């Protein structure tokens, strides 16, 4: 991480290596800014009071390595972030005015996106910031992973049956709660389909009848126009003196034919005149036939208008035209078959629902039994760990409870009771702590002080190591209130946890720091700030001097140095 203008830190780089990293330094030197910085990178609340006095903004930038198929990597890519060979860049900026910005893999994202990734990336345990396993849902997930196939196998079957039951119940509720609406819909469909069937419309019939009605309604005008046009073309027998177009064109054609041999151009015009004469004859003949065949029967017109009225009744209700009416009728018939089959479908779904509820009851009981068995083993192992962490009388246990269903229909039967069920079974899982004999077990968040809580969480994480997918653990003041042998045991267990995950610990105890694979020292300059050179990796003689300071407050004390060297040697031998 690179931290700029955050609290006492002016500009510093913190390199967290794999394994166990201990962060040490004088009280007030800025060690907790490491915790704060990680919290900001993972969506923590942005407090403008964190911005260094005189600075416009504070910036934390982090580089996180992870497998390209890790859940956090996949979620980041969905948000548009880019990963460079498994490396994800995260940055968080807080202005002195309180505004906050977040960037993920080079892409600006809402701060909430960082919070979504937090559970997959890091588990933080400290006096004031407890995450991860403090949440009951995470405790159930932890217990299930610890149990392994004993829970995974029945849960896979349970989850499939649960999803199917939800689908069946949803469909059944729709069918039963909307029974009246569906019956009304069926009645309306039957009425409409009977009305369409009574008229028996043909596709395109409305267009054909409209054209016929138009023709019949103007029969006299059409006949008169056809007669006048025919007379103009072919002549009127009752008017021998009249001049018609056919006679005139024929005369023009004969005049041209007489001289066509003298000029090809005139011959071409003579041919065209002949074509006109033929066309006039054809049109005159068709006009005569049209007038003879024109039906001016008023009875036929009345029948056409009556049929059109019947078709209009259908188009007013069921479609813009007869084609639309026929399409509605086809769809309505299919829907009516579906609605008429509701009673049979309700019977089928009810039987399937009852069978699924019985199946879920058995699988839920199997899940409860498997969790109870795993919980006993898990709690015993954590209790043994606590005995070595200066909590010899503490006892950890799991409460596995079920909630009574409001009614039989909303639950499944387990152990003779109807209980609430969900996608993970019927169990509510909670980790309890009794810190001393006679104390009632209480949820771990309420049953322990800050220092005790960190040790409980450390014990849980050690037992849980290898099954929890979180790759990084951060412990702040996990050593509060302990010393001596208990502190050595804390260091030993942190080192054990670091064999399967990255562990970062902010500590005051040399017994803990001695077990670290890497020790970082945070130091202030004379002006009270932490600069880039103020976060250093301690090796060799420098690490012995810091452990001596932590032991006796005197870096050059020969006794403290000897003790520091002894601590380091013992830790290396233990590892």
Coordinates of C-alpha atoms in Angstrom, one line a residue:
X1 CA 0.0 0.0 0.0
X2 CA 1.0 3.6 -0.5
X3 CA -0.5 6.0 2.1
X4 CA -0.5 9.8 1.6
X5 CA -1.8 12.5 4.0
X6 CA -3.7 10.1 6.2
X7 CA -3.5 10.9 9.9
X8 CA 0.1 11.2 11.0
X9 CA 1.3 9.6 7.8
X10 CA 2.6 12.1 5.3
X11 CA 3.7 9.7 2.5
X12 CA 4.6 6.1 3.3
X13 CA 4.7 2.7 1.5
X14 CA 3.8 -0.4 3.4
X15 CA 4.8 -3.7 1.7
X16 CA 2.9 -6.7 3.2
X17 CA 4.6 -9.9 2.3
X18 CA 3.1 -13.4 2.2
X19 CA 3.1 -15.2 5.5
X20 CA 3.1 -13.4 8.8
X21 CA 3.9 -9.6 8.9
X22 CA 4.1 -7.8 12.3
X23 CA 3.7 -4.0 12.4
X24 CA 5.4 -2.5 15.4
X25 CA 6.4 1.0 16.7
X26 CA 6.0 3.4 19.5
X27 CA 2.5 4.2 20.7
X28 CA 1.0 6.9 18.5
X29 CA 3.5 6.3 15.7
X30 CA 0.8 5.5 13.2
X31 CA 0.6 1.7 13.3
X32 CA -3.2 1.7 13.4
X33 CA -3.2 3.7 10.1
X34 CA -2.3 0.4 8.5
X35 CA -5.6 -1.0 9.7
X36 CA -7.4 2.2 8.8
X37 CA -5.9 2.2 5.3
X38 CA -6.9 -1.3 4.6
X39 CA -10.4 -0.5 5.8
X40 CA -10.6 2.4 3.4
X41 CA -9.4 0.3 0.5
X42 CA -12.2 -2.1 1.3
X43 CA -15.1 0.3 1.4
X44 CA -14.8 1.6 5.0
X45 CA -16.4 4.8 6.1
X46 CA -14.5 7.9 4.9
X47 CA -14.0 10.3 7.8
X48 CA -12.7 13.7 6.7
X49 CA -11.0 14.0 10.1
X50 CA -8.5 11.4 8.8
X51 CA -7.1 13.8 6.3
X52 CA -3.8 15.2 7.5
X53 CA -4.0 18.8 8.6
X54 CA -3.0 21.1 5.8
X55 CA -3.6 18.6 3.1
X56 CA -6.5 18.8 0.6
X57 CA -7.1 15.0 0.5
X58 CA -5.8 11.7 1.7
X59 CA -5.1 8.9 -0.7
X60 CA -4.6 5.1 -0.1
X61 CA -3.5 3.0 -3.0
X62 CA -3.2 -0.8 -2.8
X63 CA -2.0 -3.6 -5.0
X64 CA -3.7 -7.0 -4.4
X65 CA -2.5 -10.3 -5.9
X66 CA -5.1 -13.0 -6.4
X67 CA -5.9 -15.9 -8.7
X68 CA -7.6 -14.8 -11.9
X69 CA -10.5 -17.1 -11.2
X70 CA -10.9 -15.9 -7.6
X71 CA -14.5 -14.7 -6.7
X72 CA -13.2 -11.2 -6.0
X73 CA -11.3 -11.1 -9.3
X74 CA -14.4 -12.2 -11.3
X75 CA -16.6 -9.6 -9.5
X76 CA -14.1 -6.9 -10.1
X77 CA -14.0 -7.7 -13.8
X78 CA -17.8 -7.6 -14.0
X79 CA -17.5 -4.1 -12.7
X80 CA -15.2 -3.2 -15.5
X81 CA -11.9 -3.4 -13.6
X82 CA -8.8 -4.7 -15.4
X83 CA -6.4 -7.2 -13.8
X84 CA -2.8 -7.2 -14.7
X85 CA -1.7 -10.9 -14.5
X86 CA -3.6 -11.5 -11.3
X87 CA -2.9 -8.0 -9.8
X88 CA -5.8 -5.7 -8.9
X89 CA -5.2 -2.0 -8.2
X90 CA -7.5 -0.3 -5.7
X91 CA -7.4 3.4 -4.7
X92 CA -9.5 5.5 -2.3
X93 CA -9.4 9.3 -2.1
X94 CA -10.9 11.3 0.8
X95 CA -11.1 15.1 0.5
X96 CA -10.9 17.4 3.5
X97 CA -14.5 18.4 2.7
X98 CA -15.7 14.8 3.1
X99 CA -16.1 13.7 -0.5
X100 CA -14.9 10.2 -1.3
X101 CA -13.8 8.5 -4.6
X102 CA -12.9 4.9 -5.3
X103 CA -11.1 3.3 -8.3
X104 CA -10.9 -0.4 -9.0
X105 CA -8.5 -1.7 -11.7
X106 CA -8.3 1.7 -13.4
X107 CA -12.1 2.2 -13.4
X108 CA -14.1 4.6 -11.2
X109 CA -16.6 2.6 -9.1
X110 CA -19.0 3.3 -6.2
X111 CA -17.5 2.9 -2.8
X112 CA -20.0 0.1 -2.2
X113 CA -18.3 -2.0 -4.8
X114 CA -15.2 -2.1 -2.6
X115 CA -17.4 -3.3 0.3
X116 CA -18.7 -6.1 -1.9
X117 CA -15.2 -7.4 -2.4
X118 CA -14.2 -7.0 1.3
X119 CA -15.6 -10.3 2.5
X120 CA -13.7 -12.2 -0.2
X121 CA -10.4 -10.4 0.4
X122 CA -9.8 -9.9 4.1
X123 CA -11.0 -10.6 7.6
X124 CA -10.4 -7.8 10.0
X125 CA -10.3 -8.4 13.8
X126 CA -9.7 -5.5 16.1
X127 CA -10.9 -3.7 19.2
X128 CA -13.4 -1.6 17.2
X129 CA -13.7 -3.3 13.8
X130 CA -14.9 -6.8 13.8
X131 CA -15.9 -8.4 10.5
X132 CA -16.3 -11.8 8.9
X133 CA -17.2 -14.5 11.5
X134 CA -19.1 -12.1 13.7
X135 CA -22.0 -12.3 11.4
X136 CA -24.3 -15.3 12.0
X137 CA -24.7 -16.0 8.3
X138 CA -20.9 -16.2 8.0
X139 CA -20.8 -18.4 11.1
X140 CA -23.2 -20.8 9.4
X141 CA -21.1 -20.8 6.2
X142 CA -18.0 -21.4 8.3
X143 CA -19.5 -24.3 10.1
X144 CA -20.8 -25.8 6.8
X145 CA -17.4 -25.6 5.2
X146 CA -15.8 -27.1 8.4
X147 CA -18.3 -30.0 8.2
X148 CA -17.3 -30.8 4.6
X149 CA -19.3 -33.3 2.7
X150 CA -21.4 -34.3 5.7
X151 CA -23.2 -31.0 5.1
X152 CA -22.4 -30.3 1.4
X153 CA -24.0 -33.5 0.1
X154 CA -27.4 -33.1 1.7
X155 CA -27.3 -29.3 1.2
X156 CA -26.9 -29.7 -2.6
X157 CA -30.0 -32.0 -2.6
X158 CA -31.9 -29.6 -0.3
X159 CA -31.0 -26.5 -2.4
X160 CA -32.4 -28.2 -5.6
X161 CA -35.6 -29.3 -3.9
X162 CA -35.9 -25.8 -2.3
X163 CA -35.6 -24.0 -5.7
X164 CA -38.2 -26.4 -7.2
X165 CA -40.6 -25.9 -4.3
X166 CA -40.3 -22.1 -4.6
X167 CA -41.2 -22.4 -8.3
X168 CA -44.1 -24.8 -7.7
X169 CA -45.5 -22.6 -4.8
X170 CA -45.3 -19.5 -6.9
X171 CA -47.3 -21.0 -9.7
X172 CA -49.7 -22.6 -7.4
X173 CA -50.3 -19.3 -5.5
X174 CA -51.0 -17.6 -8.8
X175 CA -53.5 -20.2 -9.9
X176 CA -55.4 -20.3 -6.6
X177 CA -55.3 -16.6 -5.6
X178 CA -56.4 -15.5 -9.1
X179 CA -59.0 -18.3 -9.6
X180 CA -61.8 -15.8 -9.8
X181 CA -60.0 -13.6 -12.3
X182 CA -59.1 -16.5 -14.4
X183 CA -62.7 -17.8 -14.4
X184 CA -63.9 -14.4 -15.5
X185 CA -61.2 -14.4 -18.2
X186 CA -62.4 -17.8 -19.4
X187 CA -66.0 -16.7 -19.6
X188 CA -65.1 -13.6 -21.6
X189 CA -63.0 -15.7 -24.0
X190 CA -65.9 -18.2 -24.5
X191 CA -68.3 -15.4 -25.3
X192 CA -65.9 -13.8 -27.8
X193 CA -65.0 -17.1 -29.5
X194 CA -68.7 -18.0 -29.8
X195 CA -69.4 -14.5 -31.3
X196 CA -66.6 -14.9 -33.9
X197 CA -67.7 -18.5 -34.7
X198 CA -71.3 -17.3 -35.2
X199 CA -70.2 -14.8 -37.8
X200 CA -67.7 -17.2 -39.5
X201 CA -65.5 -14.5 -41.1
X202 CA -63.1 -15.2 -43.9
X203 CA -59.6 -13.6 -44.1
X204 CA -59.9 -10.5 -46.4
X205 CA -63.6 -10.7 -46.5
X206 CA -64.0 -7.2 -45.1
X207 CA -61.9 -5.7 -47.9
X208 CA -63.8 -7.5 -50.6
X209 CA -67.2 -6.5 -49.2
X210 CA -66.2 -2.8 -48.9
X211 CA -65.2 -2.8 -52.6
X212 CA -68.5 -4.5 -53.6
X213 CA -70.6 -2.1 -51.5
X214 CA -68.9 0.9 -53.1
X215 CA -69.7 -0.5 -56.5
X216 CA -73.3 -1.4 -55.8
X217 CA -74.0 2.0 -54.1
X218 CA -73.0 3.9 -57.3
X219 CA -74.3 1.5 -59.9
X220 CA -76.4 4.0 -61.9
X221 CA -73.5 6.5 -62.0
X222 CA -71.1 3.8 -63.1
X223 CA -73.5 2.6 -65.8
X224 CA -74.1 6.1 -67.2
X225 CA -70.4 6.9 -67.3
X226 CA -69.7 3.6 -69.1
X227 CA -72.4 4.3 -71.7
X228 CA -71.2 7.8 -72.4
X229 CA -67.6 6.6 -72.7
X230 CA -68.7 3.7 -75.0
X231 CA -70.6 6.1 -77.3
X232 CA -67.7 8.5 -77.5
X233 CA -65.4 5.7 -78.6
X234 CA -67.7 3.5 -80.8
X235 CA -70.5 5.8 -81.7
X236 CA -74.2 5.8 -80.8
X237 CA -76.6 3.8 -83.1
X238 CA -79.4 6.3 -82.3
X239 CA -77.3 9.2 -83.7
X240 CA -76.0 8.3 -87.2
X241 CA -74.6 11.8 -87.6
X242 CA -72.5 11.6 -84.5
X243 CA -68.7 11.5 -84.7
X244 CA -66.9 8.9 -82.6
X245 CA -63.2 8.4 -81.8
X246 CA -63.0 5.0 -83.5
X247 CA -64.2 6.4 -86.8
X248 CA -61.8 9.4 -86.6
X249 CA -58.8 7.3 -85.7
X250 CA -59.6 4.8 -88.5
X251 CA -59.7 7.7 -91.0
X252 CA -56.4 9.0 -89.7
X253 CA -54.9 5.6 -90.1
X254 CA -56.1 5.2 -93.7
X255 CA -54.6 8.6 -94.6
X256 CA -51.2 7.6 -93.3
X257 CA -51.3 4.2 -94.8
X258 CA -51.7 5.7 -98.3
X259 CA -48.4 7.5 -98.1
X260 CA -46.3 5.4 -95.7
X261 CA -44.1 4.0 -98.4
X262 CA -42.6 7.4 -99.0
X263 CA -41.1 8.0 -95.5
X264 CA -40.2 5.4 -92.9
X265 CA -40.8 7.9 -90.1
X266 CA -44.4 8.4 -91.3
X267 CA -44.8 4.6 -91.6
X268 CA -43.8 4.2 -87.9
X269 CA -46.5 6.7 -87.0
X270 CA -49.0 4.8 -89.1
X271 CA -48.2 1.6 -87.2
X272 CA -48.7 3.4 -83.9
X273 CA -52.0 4.7 -85.2
X274 CA -53.1 1.2 -85.9
X275 CA -52.2 0.2 -82.4
X276 CA -54.4 3.0 -81.1
X277 CA -57.3 1.9 -83.2
X278 CA -57.0 -1.7 -81.8
X279 CA -56.8 -0.4 -78.2
X280 CA -59.9 1.8 -78.7
X281 CA -61.8 -1.2 -80.0
X282 CA -60.8 -3.2 -77.0
X283 CA -61.7 -0.5 -74.5
X284 CA -65.0 0.1 -76.2
X285 CA -65.8 -3.7 -76.1
X286 CA -65.0 -3.9 -72.3
X287 CA -67.1 -0.8 -71.6
X288 CA -70.0 -2.5 -73.3
X289 CA -69.5 -5.7 -71.3
X290 CA -69.1 -3.7 -68.0
X291 CA -72.4 -2.0 -68.6
X292 CA -74.2 -5.3 -69.4
X293 CA -72.7 -7.1 -66.3
X294 CA -73.2 -4.2 -63.8
X295 CA -75.4 -5.5 -60.9
X296 CA -77.7 -2.8 -59.6
X297 CA -79.7 -5.1 -57.4
X298 CA -80.7 -3.3 -54.2
X299 CA -81.3 -6.6 -52.4
X300 CA -77.7 -7.6 -53.0
X301 CA -76.5 -4.2 -51.7
X302 CA -78.6 -4.7 -48.5
X303 CA -77.1 -8.1 -48.0
X304 CA -73.6 -6.8 -48.4
X305 CA -74.2 -3.9 -45.9
X306 CA -75.7 -6.4 -43.4
X307 CA -72.7 -8.6 -43.6
X308 CA -70.3 -5.7 -43.3
X309 CA -72.2 -4.6 -40.1
X310 CA -71.7 -8.1 -38.6
X311 CA -68.0 -7.9 -39.4
X312 CA -67.7 -4.4 -38.0
X313 CA -69.1 -5.7 -34.6
X314 CA -66.1 -8.1 -34.5
X315 CA -63.5 -5.6 -35.5
X316 CA -64.8 -3.2 -32.9
X317 CA -64.1 -5.7 -30.1
X318 CA -61.4 -8.1 -31.2
X319 CA -59.1 -6.4 -33.8
X320 CA -58.5 -3.7 -36.3
X321 CA -59.5 -5.9 -39.3
X322 CA -60.7 -9.4 -39.9
X323 CA -57.2 -10.7 -40.1
X324 CA -56.6 -9.4 -36.5
X325 CA -59.9 -10.9 -35.4
X326 CA -59.0 -14.3 -36.7
X327 CA -55.5 -14.1 -35.0
X328 CA -57.2 -13.1 -31.7
X329 CA -59.6 -16.1 -32.0
X330 CA -56.6 -18.5 -32.5
X331 CA -54.8 -17.1 -29.5
X332 CA -57.9 -17.0 -27.4
X333 CA -58.7 -20.6 -28.1
X334 CA -55.2 -21.7 -26.9
X335 CA -55.5 -19.5 -23.8
X336 CA -59.0 -21.0 -23.0
X337 CA -57.5 -24.5 -23.1
X338 CA -54.9 -23.4 -20.6
X339 CA -57.5 -21.8 -18.3
X340 CA -59.8 -24.8 -18.5
X341 CA -56.9 -27.0 -17.4
X342 CA -56.4 -25.0 -14.2
X343 CA -58.2 -27.5 -11.9
X344 CA -56.1 -30.3 -13.2
X345 CA -52.9 -28.2 -12.9
X346 CA -53.7 -27.2 -9.4
X347 CA -54.1 -30.8 -8.4
X348 CA -50.8 -31.7 -9.9
X349 CA -48.9 -28.8 -8.3
X350 CA -50.5 -29.4 -4.9
X351 CA -49.3 -33.0 -5.0
X352 CA -45.8 -32.0 -6.1
X353 CA -45.6 -29.3 -3.4
X354 CA -46.6 -31.7 -0.6
X355 CA -44.0 -34.2 -1.9
X356 CA -41.3 -31.6 -2.0
X357 CA -42.1 -30.3 1.5
X358 CA -41.8 -33.9 2.8
X359 CA -38.4 -34.2 1.0
X360 CA -37.2 -30.9 2.4
X361 CA -38.2 -32.0 5.9
X362 CA -35.9 -35.1 5.7
X363 CA -33.0 -33.1 4.1
X364 CA -33.3 -30.3 6.7
X365 CA -33.1 -32.8 9.5
X366 CA -30.0 -34.3 7.9
X367 CA -28.5 -30.8 7.7
X368 CA -29.3 -30.1 11.3
X369 CA -27.8 -33.4 12.5
X370 CA -24.6 -32.9 10.4
X371 CA -24.2 -29.3 11.7
X372 CA -24.7 -30.3 15.3
X373 CA -22.0 -33.0 15.0
X374 CA -19.6 -30.6 13.3
X375 CA -20.4 -27.8 15.8
X376 CA -19.4 -30.0 18.7
X377 CA -16.0 -30.8 17.2
X378 CA -15.4 -27.2 16.1
X379 CA -16.3 -25.7 19.5
X380 CA -14.1 -28.2 21.3
X381 CA -11.1 -27.3 19.1
X382 CA -11.6 -23.6 19.6
X383 CA -11.9 -24.0 23.3
X384 CA -8.6 -25.9 23.4
X385 CA -7.0 -23.0 21.4
X386 CA -8.4 -20.5 23.9
X387 CA -6.8 -22.4 26.8
X388 CA -3.4 -21.5 25.4
X389 CA -4.4 -17.9 24.8
X390 CA -4.7 -16.8 28.4
X391 CA -8.4 -17.7 28.4
X392 CA -8.2 -21.1 30.2
X393 CA -11.7 -21.1 31.5
X394 CA -13.5 -19.8 28.4
X395 CA -15.8 -22.2 26.6
X396 CA -17.1 -21.8 23.1
X397 CA -20.3 -23.5 21.8
X398 CA -22.7 -23.2 18.9
X399 CA -26.3 -22.5 19.2
X400 CA -28.3 -24.2 16.5
X401 CA -31.9 -23.1 16.6
X402 CA -35.0 -23.1 14.5
X403 CA -37.8 -20.6 14.5
X404 CA -41.4 -21.8 14.8
X405 CA -43.4 -21.1 11.6
X406 CA -46.4 -18.8 11.9
X407 CA -48.6 -21.6 10.4
X408 CA -48.1 -25.0 9.0
X409 CA -48.2 -23.8 5.4
X410 CA -45.3 -21.4 5.9
X411 CA -42.9 -24.0 7.4
X412 CA -41.6 -27.6 7.0
X413 CA -41.9 -30.2 9.7
X414 CA -38.6 -31.0 11.5
X415 CA -38.6 -32.9 14.8
X416 CA -42.3 -32.8 15.0
X417 CA -42.5 -29.0 14.7
X418 CA -43.3 -26.7 11.8
X419 CA -40.3 -24.4 11.5
X420 CA -39.3 -21.6 9.1
X421 CA -37.1 -22.7 6.3
X422 CA -34.8 -21.0 3.7
X423 CA -32.3 -21.8 1.0
X424 CA -29.8 -23.1 3.6
X425 CA -32.1 -25.2 5.7
X426 CA -34.0 -24.5 8.9
X427 CA -31.0 -23.7 11.2
X428 CA -30.0 -20.4 12.7
X429 CA -26.3 -20.9 13.7
X430 CA -24.6 -18.6 16.2
X431 CA -21.2 -18.9 17.9
X432 CA -21.4 -18.4 21.7
X433 CA -18.8 -17.7 24.3
X434 CA -18.8 -18.2 28.1
X435 CA -15.6 -16.4 29.1
X436 CA -15.5 -17.9 32.6
X437 CA -17.2 -20.6 34.7
X438 CA -20.7 -19.7 35.7
X439 CA -21.1 -17.2 32.9
X440 CA -24.0 -17.9 30.5
X441 CA -23.0 -18.5 26.9
X442 CA -23.6 -15.3 24.9
X443 CA -22.9 -14.4 21.2
X444 CA -19.2 -13.8 20.8
X445 CA -19.7 -10.1 19.9
X446 CA -21.4 -9.5 23.3
X447 CA -19.7 -12.1 25.5
X448 CA -16.1 -10.9 25.3
X449 CA -14.1 -7.7 25.8
X450 CA -12.2 -6.3 22.8
X451 CA -9.0 -8.1 23.6
X452 CA -10.8 -11.3 24.4
X453 CA -12.8 -11.1 21.2
X454 CA -9.7 -10.8 19.1
X455 CA -8.2 -13.9 20.8
X456 CA -11.5 -15.8 20.2
X457 CA -11.5 -14.8 16.6
X458 CA -7.8 -15.9 16.3
X459 CA -8.6 -19.2 17.8
X460 CA -11.6 -19.6 15.4
X461 CA -9.4 -18.7 12.4
X462 CA -6.7 -21.1 13.4
X463 CA -9.1 -24.0 13.7
X464 CA -10.8 -22.9 10.5
X465 CA -7.6 -22.4 8.5
X466 CA -7.7 -24.1 5.2
X467 CA -11.5 -24.1 4.8
X468 CA -12.2 -20.3 4.8
X469 CA -11.5 -18.8 1.4
X470 CA -10.4 -15.4 2.8
X471 CA -6.8 -14.9 1.8
X472 CA -5.8 -12.2 4.3
X473 CA -6.3 -11.7 8.0
X474 CA -5.6 -8.5 9.9
X475 CA -5.4 -8.5 13.7
X476 CA -5.3 -5.2 15.5
X477 CA -4.3 -5.5 19.2
X478 CA -5.0 -9.2 19.3
X479 CA -2.6 -9.3 22.3
X480 CA -4.4 -6.7 24.4
X481 CA -4.3 -7.6 28.1
X482 CA -1.9 -10.6 27.8
X483 CA 1.8 -11.2 28.2
X484 CA 4.3 -13.9 29.0
X485 CA 3.5 -17.4 27.9
X486 CA 0.1 -16.5 26.6
X487 CA 1.7 -13.9 24.3
X488 CA 4.1 -16.6 23.0
X489 CA 1.2 -18.8 22.3
X490 CA -0.6 -16.0 20.4
X491 CA 2.5 -15.6 18.2
X492 CA 2.8 -19.3 17.6
X493 CA -0.9 -19.5 16.5
X494 CA -0.6 -16.5 14.2
X495 CA 2.4 -18.2 12.6
X496 CA 0.4 -21.4 12.2
X497 CA -2.4 -19.4 10.6
X498 CA 0.1 -17.7 8.3
X499 CA 1.0 -21.1 6.7
X500 CA -2.3 -21.1 4.8
X501 CA -3.0 -17.3 4.5
X502 CA -1.5 -13.9 4.7
X503 CA -1.5 -12.6 8.2
X504 CA -0.9 -9.0 9.3
X505 CA -0.7 -8.1 13.0
X506 CA -0.4 -4.7 14.7
X507 CA 1.2 -5.6 18.0
X508 CA 3.0 -4.2 21.1
X509 CA 4.3 -7.6 22.2
X510 CA 7.8 -8.8 21.3
X511 CA 6.7 -12.4 21.9
X512 CA 4.2 -12.0 19.0
X513 CA 6.5 -10.0 16.7
X514 CA 9.3 -12.6 17.1
X515 CA 7.2 -15.2 15.3
X516 CA 6.6 -12.9 12.2
X517 CA 8.2 -13.8 8.9
X518 CA 8.6 -10.0 8.4
X519 CA 8.6 -7.1 10.8
X520 CA 7.7 -3.6 9.8
X521 CA 8.6 -0.6 12.0
X522 CA 6.6 2.6 11.9
X523 CA 8.5 5.6 13.1
X524 CA 7.7 9.3 13.2
X525 CA 10.1 12.1 12.2
X526 CA 10.9 15.0 14.4
X527 CA 7.9 17.0 13.2
X528 CA 5.5 14.2 14.2
X529 CA 4.8 12.8 10.8
X530 CA 5.5 9.4 9.2
X531 CA 7.2 9.8 5.8
X532 CA 8.2 7.3 3.2
X533 CA 11.4 6.4 5.2
X534 CA 9.3 6.0 8.3
X535 CA 8.1 2.5 7.4
X536 CA 11.0 0.1 7.3
X537 CA 11.6 -3.6 7.1
X538 CA 13.6 -4.8 10.1
X539 CA 16.3 -7.4 9.6
X540 CA 19.2 -8.6 11.6
X541 CA 20.5 -6.2 14.2
X542 CA 17.7 -3.7 13.5
X543 CA 15.1 -6.3 14.4
X544 CA 16.9 -7.3 17.6
X545 CA 17.0 -3.5 18.6
X546 CA 13.3 -3.1 18.0
X547 CA 12.4 -6.3 20.0
X548 CA 14.7 -5.0 22.8
X549 CA 12.8 -1.7 22.8
X550 CA 9.5 -3.6 23.0
X551 CA 10.8 -5.8 25.8
X552 CA 12.4 -3.2 28.1
X553 CA 12.0 0.2 26.4
X554 CA 15.8 0.3 26.0
X555 CA 17.2 -0.6 22.6
X556 CA 20.8 -1.0 23.9
X557 CA 20.1 -2.9 27.1
X558 CA 22.3 -6.1 27.0
X559 CA 19.7 -8.0 29.0
X560 CA 16.9 -7.0 26.7
X561 CA 19.0 -7.8 23.6
X562 CA 19.8 -11.2 25.0
X563 CA 16.1 -11.8 25.6
X564 CA 15.2 -10.6 22.1
X565 CA 17.7 -12.9 20.5
X566 CA 16.4 -15.7 22.6
X567 CA 12.8 -15.0 21.4
X568 CA 13.8 -14.9 17.8
X569 CA 15.8 -18.2 18.1
X570 CA 12.9 -19.9 19.9
X571 CA 10.4 -18.7 17.3
X572 CA 12.6 -19.9 14.4
X573 CA 13.1 -23.2 16.1
X574 CA 9.3 -23.5 16.6
X575 CA 8.7 -22.7 13.0

